[in-house]
XYZ file of C-alpha atoms in Angstrom:
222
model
C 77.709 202.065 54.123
C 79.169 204.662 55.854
C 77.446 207.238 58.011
C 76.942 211.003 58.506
C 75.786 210.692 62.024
C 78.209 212.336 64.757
C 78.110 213.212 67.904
C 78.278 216.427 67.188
C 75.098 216.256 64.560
C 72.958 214.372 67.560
C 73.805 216.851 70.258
C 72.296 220.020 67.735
C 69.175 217.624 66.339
C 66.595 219.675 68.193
C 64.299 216.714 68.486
C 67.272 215.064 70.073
C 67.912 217.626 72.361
C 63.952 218.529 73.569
C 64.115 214.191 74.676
C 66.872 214.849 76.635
C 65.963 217.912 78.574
C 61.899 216.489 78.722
C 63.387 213.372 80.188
C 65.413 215.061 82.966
C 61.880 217.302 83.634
C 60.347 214.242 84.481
C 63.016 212.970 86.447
C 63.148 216.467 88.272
C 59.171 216.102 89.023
C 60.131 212.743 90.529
C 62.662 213.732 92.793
C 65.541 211.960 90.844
C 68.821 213.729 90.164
C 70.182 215.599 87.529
C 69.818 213.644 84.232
C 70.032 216.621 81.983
C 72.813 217.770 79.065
C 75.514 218.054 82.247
C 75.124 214.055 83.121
C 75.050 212.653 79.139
C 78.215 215.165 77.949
C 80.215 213.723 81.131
C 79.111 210.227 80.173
C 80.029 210.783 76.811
C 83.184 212.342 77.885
C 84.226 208.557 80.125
C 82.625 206.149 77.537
C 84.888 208.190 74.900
C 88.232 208.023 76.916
C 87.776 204.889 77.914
C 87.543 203.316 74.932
C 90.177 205.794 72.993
C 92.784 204.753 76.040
C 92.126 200.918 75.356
C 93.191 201.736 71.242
C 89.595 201.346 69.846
C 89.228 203.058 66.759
C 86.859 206.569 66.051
C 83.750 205.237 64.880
C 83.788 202.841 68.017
C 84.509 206.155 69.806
C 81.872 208.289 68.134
C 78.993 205.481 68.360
C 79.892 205.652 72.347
C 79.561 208.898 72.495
C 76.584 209.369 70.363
C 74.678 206.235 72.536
C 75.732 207.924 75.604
C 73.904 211.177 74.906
C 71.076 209.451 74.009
C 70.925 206.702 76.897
C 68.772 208.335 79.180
C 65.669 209.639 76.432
C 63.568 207.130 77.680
C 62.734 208.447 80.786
C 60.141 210.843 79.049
C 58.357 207.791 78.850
C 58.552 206.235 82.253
C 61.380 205.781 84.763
C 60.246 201.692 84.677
C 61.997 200.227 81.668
C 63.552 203.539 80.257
C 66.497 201.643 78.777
C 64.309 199.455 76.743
C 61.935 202.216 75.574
C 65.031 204.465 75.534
C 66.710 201.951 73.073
C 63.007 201.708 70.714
C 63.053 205.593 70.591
C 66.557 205.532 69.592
C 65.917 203.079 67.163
C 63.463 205.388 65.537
C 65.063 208.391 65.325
C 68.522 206.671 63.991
C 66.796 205.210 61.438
C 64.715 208.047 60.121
C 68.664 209.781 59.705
C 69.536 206.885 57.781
C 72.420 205.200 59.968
C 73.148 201.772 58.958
C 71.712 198.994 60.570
C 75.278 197.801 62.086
C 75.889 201.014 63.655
C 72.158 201.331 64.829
C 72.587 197.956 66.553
C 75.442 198.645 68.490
C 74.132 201.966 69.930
C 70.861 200.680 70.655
C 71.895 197.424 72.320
C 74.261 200.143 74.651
C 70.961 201.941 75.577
C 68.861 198.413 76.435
C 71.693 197.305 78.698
C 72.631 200.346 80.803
C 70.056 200.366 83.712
C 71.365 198.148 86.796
C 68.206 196.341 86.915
C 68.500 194.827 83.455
C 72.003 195.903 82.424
C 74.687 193.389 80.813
C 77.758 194.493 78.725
C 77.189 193.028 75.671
C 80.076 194.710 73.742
C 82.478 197.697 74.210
C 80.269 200.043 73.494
C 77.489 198.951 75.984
C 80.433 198.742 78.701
C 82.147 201.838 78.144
C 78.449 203.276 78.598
C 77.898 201.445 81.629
C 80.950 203.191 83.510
C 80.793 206.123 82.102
C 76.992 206.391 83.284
C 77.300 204.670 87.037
C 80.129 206.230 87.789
C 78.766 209.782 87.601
C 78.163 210.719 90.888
C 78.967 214.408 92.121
C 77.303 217.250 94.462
C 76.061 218.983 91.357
C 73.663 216.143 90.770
C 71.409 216.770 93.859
C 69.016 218.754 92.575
C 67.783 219.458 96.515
C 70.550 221.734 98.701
C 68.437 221.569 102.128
C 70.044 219.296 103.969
C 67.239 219.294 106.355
C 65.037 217.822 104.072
C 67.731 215.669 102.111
C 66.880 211.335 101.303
C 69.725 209.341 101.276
C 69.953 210.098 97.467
C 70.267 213.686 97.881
C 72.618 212.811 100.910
C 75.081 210.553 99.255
C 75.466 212.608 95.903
C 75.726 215.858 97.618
C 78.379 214.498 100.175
C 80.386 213.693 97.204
C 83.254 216.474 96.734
C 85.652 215.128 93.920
C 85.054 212.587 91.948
C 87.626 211.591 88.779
C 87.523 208.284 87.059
C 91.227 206.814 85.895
C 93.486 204.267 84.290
C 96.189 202.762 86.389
C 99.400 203.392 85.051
C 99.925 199.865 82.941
C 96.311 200.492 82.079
C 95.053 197.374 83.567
C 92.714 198.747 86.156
C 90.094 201.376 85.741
C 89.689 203.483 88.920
C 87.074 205.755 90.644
C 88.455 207.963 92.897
C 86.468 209.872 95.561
C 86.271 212.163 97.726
C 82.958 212.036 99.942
C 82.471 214.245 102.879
C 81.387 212.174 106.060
C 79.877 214.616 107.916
C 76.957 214.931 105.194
C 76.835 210.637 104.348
C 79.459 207.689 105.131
C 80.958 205.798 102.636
C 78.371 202.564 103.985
C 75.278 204.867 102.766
C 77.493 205.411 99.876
C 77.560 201.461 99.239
C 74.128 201.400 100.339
C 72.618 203.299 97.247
C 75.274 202.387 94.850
C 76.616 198.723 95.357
C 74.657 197.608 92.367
C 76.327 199.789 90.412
C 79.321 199.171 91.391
C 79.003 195.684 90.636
C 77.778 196.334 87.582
C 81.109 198.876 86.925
C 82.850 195.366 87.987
C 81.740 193.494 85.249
C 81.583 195.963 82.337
C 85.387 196.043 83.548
C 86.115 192.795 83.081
C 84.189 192.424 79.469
C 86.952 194.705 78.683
C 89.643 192.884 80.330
C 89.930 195.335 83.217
C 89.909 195.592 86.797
C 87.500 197.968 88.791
C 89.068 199.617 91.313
C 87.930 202.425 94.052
C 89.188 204.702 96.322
C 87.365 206.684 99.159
C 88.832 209.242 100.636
C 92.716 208.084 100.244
C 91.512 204.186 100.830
C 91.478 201.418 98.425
C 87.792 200.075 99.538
C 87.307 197.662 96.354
Protein backbone atom coordinates (compact mmCIF):
# COMPACT_ATOMS: atom_id res chain seq x y z
CA UNK A 1 0.00 0.00 0.00
CA UNK A 2 1.55 2.96 -0.83
CA UNK A 3 1.44 6.22 1.08
CA UNK A 4 0.57 9.94 0.77
CA UNK A 5 2.53 10.95 3.76
CA UNK A 6 5.67 13.33 3.00
CA UNK A 7 7.72 15.27 4.65
CA UNK A 8 6.51 18.01 3.27
CA UNK A 9 2.61 17.08 4.30
CA UNK A 10 3.97 16.50 8.17
CA UNK A 11 5.89 19.72 8.40
CA UNK A 12 2.29 21.87 7.32
CA UNK A 13 -0.10 19.30 9.58
CA UNK A 14 -0.84 22.00 12.11
CA UNK A 15 -1.33 19.46 14.84
CA UNK A 16 2.11 18.33 13.85
CA UNK A 17 3.58 21.50 13.99
CA UNK A 18 1.78 22.98 17.53
CA UNK A 19 3.77 19.31 19.16
CA UNK A 20 6.78 20.47 17.96
CA UNK A 21 6.90 24.07 18.98
CA UNK A 22 4.82 23.00 22.60
CA UNK A 23 7.61 20.53 23.08
CA UNK A 24 10.51 22.99 22.65
CA UNK A 25 8.25 25.50 25.20
CA UNK A 26 8.68 23.03 27.67
CA UNK A 27 12.11 22.39 27.04
CA UNK A 28 12.69 26.30 27.07
CA UNK A 29 10.85 26.43 30.70
CA UNK A 30 13.40 23.78 31.68
CA UNK A 31 16.41 25.37 30.74
CA UNK A 32 17.20 22.88 27.84
CA UNK A 33 18.31 24.12 24.44
CA UNK A 34 16.74 24.86 21.39
CA UNK A 35 14.55 21.88 20.30
CA UNK A 36 12.28 23.86 18.08
CA UNK A 37 11.57 23.75 13.95
CA UNK A 38 15.55 25.00 13.59
CA UNK A 39 16.94 21.60 15.43
CA UNK A 40 14.28 18.88 13.58
CA UNK A 41 14.76 20.64 9.78
CA UNK A 42 18.72 20.32 10.41
CA UNK A 43 18.18 16.77 11.63
CA UNK A 44 16.12 16.05 8.86
CA UNK A 45 18.50 17.72 6.60
CA UNK A 46 21.75 14.93 8.05
CA UNK A 47 19.42 11.85 8.45
CA UNK A 48 18.38 12.70 4.65
CA UNK A 49 22.00 13.09 3.24
CA UNK A 50 23.23 10.54 4.98
CA UNK A 51 21.26 8.02 3.87
CA UNK A 52 20.85 9.51 0.06
CA UNK A 53 25.00 9.48 0.04
CA UNK A 54 25.02 5.70 1.16
CA UNK A 55 22.44 4.95 -2.23
CA UNK A 56 19.25 4.28 -0.12
CA UNK A 57 16.31 4.80 -2.04
CA UNK A 58 13.45 7.95 -1.51
CA UNK A 59 10.96 6.46 0.60
CA UNK A 60 13.90 5.33 2.98
CA UNK A 61 14.86 9.02 2.57
CA UNK A 62 11.45 10.56 3.12
CA UNK A 63 10.52 8.16 6.22
CA UNK A 64 13.99 9.69 7.75
CA UNK A 65 13.10 12.79 7.25
CA UNK A 66 9.54 12.63 8.23
CA UNK A 67 10.73 10.57 11.77
CA UNK A 68 13.25 13.18 12.26
CA UNK A 69 10.79 16.07 12.44
CA UNK A 70 8.79 14.28 14.59
CA UNK A 71 11.51 12.75 17.06
CA UNK A 72 11.46 15.19 19.62
CA UNK A 73 7.16 15.60 20.13
CA UNK A 74 7.40 13.81 23.13
CA UNK A 75 8.85 16.18 25.21
CA UNK A 76 5.36 17.94 25.62
CA UNK A 77 4.85 15.11 27.69
CA UNK A 78 7.88 14.85 29.88
CA UNK A 79 11.62 15.17 29.23
CA UNK A 80 11.85 11.38 31.12
CA UNK A 81 11.07 8.86 28.42
CA UNK A 82 10.18 11.37 25.55
CA UNK A 83 11.39 8.92 22.90
CA UNK A 84 9.06 6.27 24.01
CA UNK A 85 6.03 8.56 24.48
CA UNK A 86 7.37 10.48 21.46
CA UNK A 87 7.22 7.18 19.40
CA UNK A 88 3.22 6.31 21.01
CA UNK A 89 2.20 9.89 19.89
CA UNK A 90 3.66 9.30 16.61
CA UNK A 91 2.06 6.18 16.36
CA UNK A 92 -1.24 7.89 16.75
CA UNK A 93 -1.14 10.53 14.60
CA UNK A 94 0.45 8.27 11.59
CA UNK A 95 -2.16 6.10 11.86
CA UNK A 96 -5.13 8.39 12.00
CA UNK A 97 -3.41 9.65 8.23
CA UNK A 98 -3.58 6.22 7.20
CA UNK A 99 0.26 5.27 6.64
CA UNK A 100 0.81 1.68 6.39
CA UNK A 101 1.80 -0.27 9.15
CA UNK A 102 5.44 -1.04 7.54
CA UNK A 103 6.19 2.49 7.12
CA UNK A 104 4.66 3.40 10.62
CA UNK A 105 7.03 0.83 12.14
CA UNK A 106 10.08 2.01 10.84
CA UNK A 107 9.51 5.69 11.82
CA UNK A 108 8.33 4.92 15.12
CA UNK A 109 11.01 2.41 16.11
CA UNK A 110 13.54 5.65 14.88
CA UNK A 111 11.73 7.83 17.52
CA UNK A 112 11.92 4.95 20.56
CA UNK A 113 15.64 4.57 19.93
CA UNK A 114 17.04 8.11 19.61
CA UNK A 115 17.58 9.29 23.27
CA UNK A 116 21.23 8.24 24.58
CA UNK A 117 19.80 6.76 27.58
CA UNK A 118 17.79 4.11 25.77
CA UNK A 119 18.94 4.56 22.18
CA UNK A 120 20.04 1.51 19.82
CA UNK A 121 20.14 1.64 15.95
CA UNK A 122 17.88 -0.78 15.03
CA UNK A 123 17.84 -0.04 11.24
CA UNK A 124 18.95 2.79 8.86
CA UNK A 125 16.46 4.84 9.57
CA UNK A 126 16.84 4.84 13.44
CA UNK A 127 20.74 5.46 12.74
CA UNK A 128 20.64 8.06 10.29
CA UNK A 129 18.31 9.76 13.06
CA UNK A 130 20.67 9.15 15.69
CA UNK A 131 23.54 11.29 13.93
CA UNK A 132 21.67 13.54 12.49
CA UNK A 133 20.11 14.40 16.05
CA UNK A 134 23.51 14.11 18.40
CA UNK A 135 25.45 15.68 16.22
CA UNK A 136 23.58 19.00 16.25
CA UNK A 137 25.41 21.07 18.35
CA UNK A 138 25.92 24.91 17.47
CA UNK A 139 25.92 28.48 19.36
CA UNK A 140 22.41 29.07 18.11
CA UNK A 141 21.18 26.33 20.38
CA UNK A 142 21.91 28.13 23.74
CA UNK A 143 18.98 29.65 24.36
CA UNK A 144 20.96 31.77 27.38
CA UNK A 145 23.74 34.52 25.88
CA UNK A 146 25.01 35.69 29.52
CA UNK A 147 27.93 34.14 29.91
CA UNK A 148 27.95 35.13 33.45
CA UNK A 149 25.25 33.06 34.25
CA UNK A 150 26.01 30.21 31.59
CA UNK A 151 25.94 25.93 32.92
CA UNK A 152 28.19 23.91 31.21
CA UNK A 153 25.32 23.25 28.66
CA UNK A 154 24.94 26.73 27.72
CA UNK A 155 28.87 26.87 27.84
CA UNK A 156 29.74 24.04 25.56
CA UNK A 157 26.99 24.76 22.82
CA UNK A 158 27.62 28.38 22.75
CA UNK A 159 31.50 27.88 22.49
CA UNK A 160 30.75 25.97 19.44
CA UNK A 161 31.51 28.25 16.22
CA UNK A 162 31.25 25.88 13.09
CA UNK A 163 30.04 22.84 13.10
CA UNK A 164 29.54 20.65 9.54
CA UNK A 165 29.02 16.96 9.50
CA UNK A 166 30.83 14.98 6.33
CA UNK A 167 31.67 11.92 4.32
CA UNK A 168 35.29 11.11 3.80
CA UNK A 169 36.14 11.06 0.37
CA UNK A 170 35.78 6.99 -0.33
CA UNK A 171 32.73 7.46 1.84
CA UNK A 172 33.81 5.14 4.47
CA UNK A 173 33.94 7.46 7.42
CA UNK A 174 31.34 9.91 8.54
CA UNK A 175 32.93 13.02 10.12
CA UNK A 176 32.02 15.89 12.55
CA UNK A 177 34.01 18.68 12.19
CA UNK A 178 34.27 21.51 14.76
CA UNK A 179 35.19 24.42 15.55
CA UNK A 180 34.80 25.26 19.43
CA UNK A 181 36.13 28.39 20.91
CA UNK A 182 38.32 27.64 24.10
CA UNK A 183 38.15 30.65 25.71
CA UNK A 184 34.23 30.14 26.35
CA UNK A 185 34.59 25.83 27.08
CA UNK A 186 37.53 23.22 26.24
CA UNK A 187 37.08 20.49 24.14
CA UNK A 188 37.27 18.09 27.77
CA UNK A 189 33.86 19.97 28.89
CA UNK A 190 32.97 19.34 25.37
CA UNK A 191 33.51 15.42 25.98
CA UNK A 192 32.20 15.93 29.30
CA UNK A 193 28.50 16.69 28.22
CA UNK A 194 28.60 14.85 25.02
CA UNK A 195 30.72 11.54 25.22
CA UNK A 196 27.55 9.54 25.33
CA UNK A 197 26.61 10.80 22.35
CA UNK A 198 29.35 10.41 20.73
CA UNK A 199 29.46 6.90 21.45
CA UNK A 200 26.27 6.49 20.50
CA UNK A 201 27.23 8.46 16.87
CA UNK A 202 29.97 5.47 17.03
CA UNK A 203 27.71 2.81 16.82
CA UNK A 204 24.84 4.09 14.64
CA UNK A 205 28.09 4.40 12.34
CA UNK A 206 29.00 1.16 12.35
CA UNK A 207 25.21 -0.37 11.89
CA UNK A 208 25.79 1.34 8.70
CA UNK A 209 29.14 0.08 8.01
CA UNK A 210 30.86 3.38 8.80
CA UNK A 211 33.44 4.89 10.79
CA UNK A 212 32.83 7.94 13.18
CA UNK A 213 35.27 10.29 12.97
CA UNK A 214 35.90 13.94 14.69
CA UNK A 215 37.81 16.81 14.41
CA UNK A 216 38.28 19.76 16.94
CA UNK A 217 39.66 22.59 15.97
CA UNK A 218 42.08 21.17 13.02
CA UNK A 219 42.73 17.80 15.30
CA UNK A 220 41.60 14.36 14.68
CA UNK A 221 40.46 13.70 18.53
CA UNK A 222 38.39 10.34 17.72
Amino acid sequence: MASLVTYKYIKQNPDIMEYIMRADKALEVLGYTEHSFAHVEKVAAVSSMILETLGYDERTVELAKIASMMHDIGNVINRIDHAQSGAVMAFRLLDNLNMPANEICSIISAIGNHDESTAQPVDVISAALIIGDKTDVRRSRARNTDLLSFDIHDRVNYAVEKSALRFSDDKSSIILDLKIDTNISSVLEYFEIFMDRMLLCRRASQFLNLKFEMIVNDSKVL
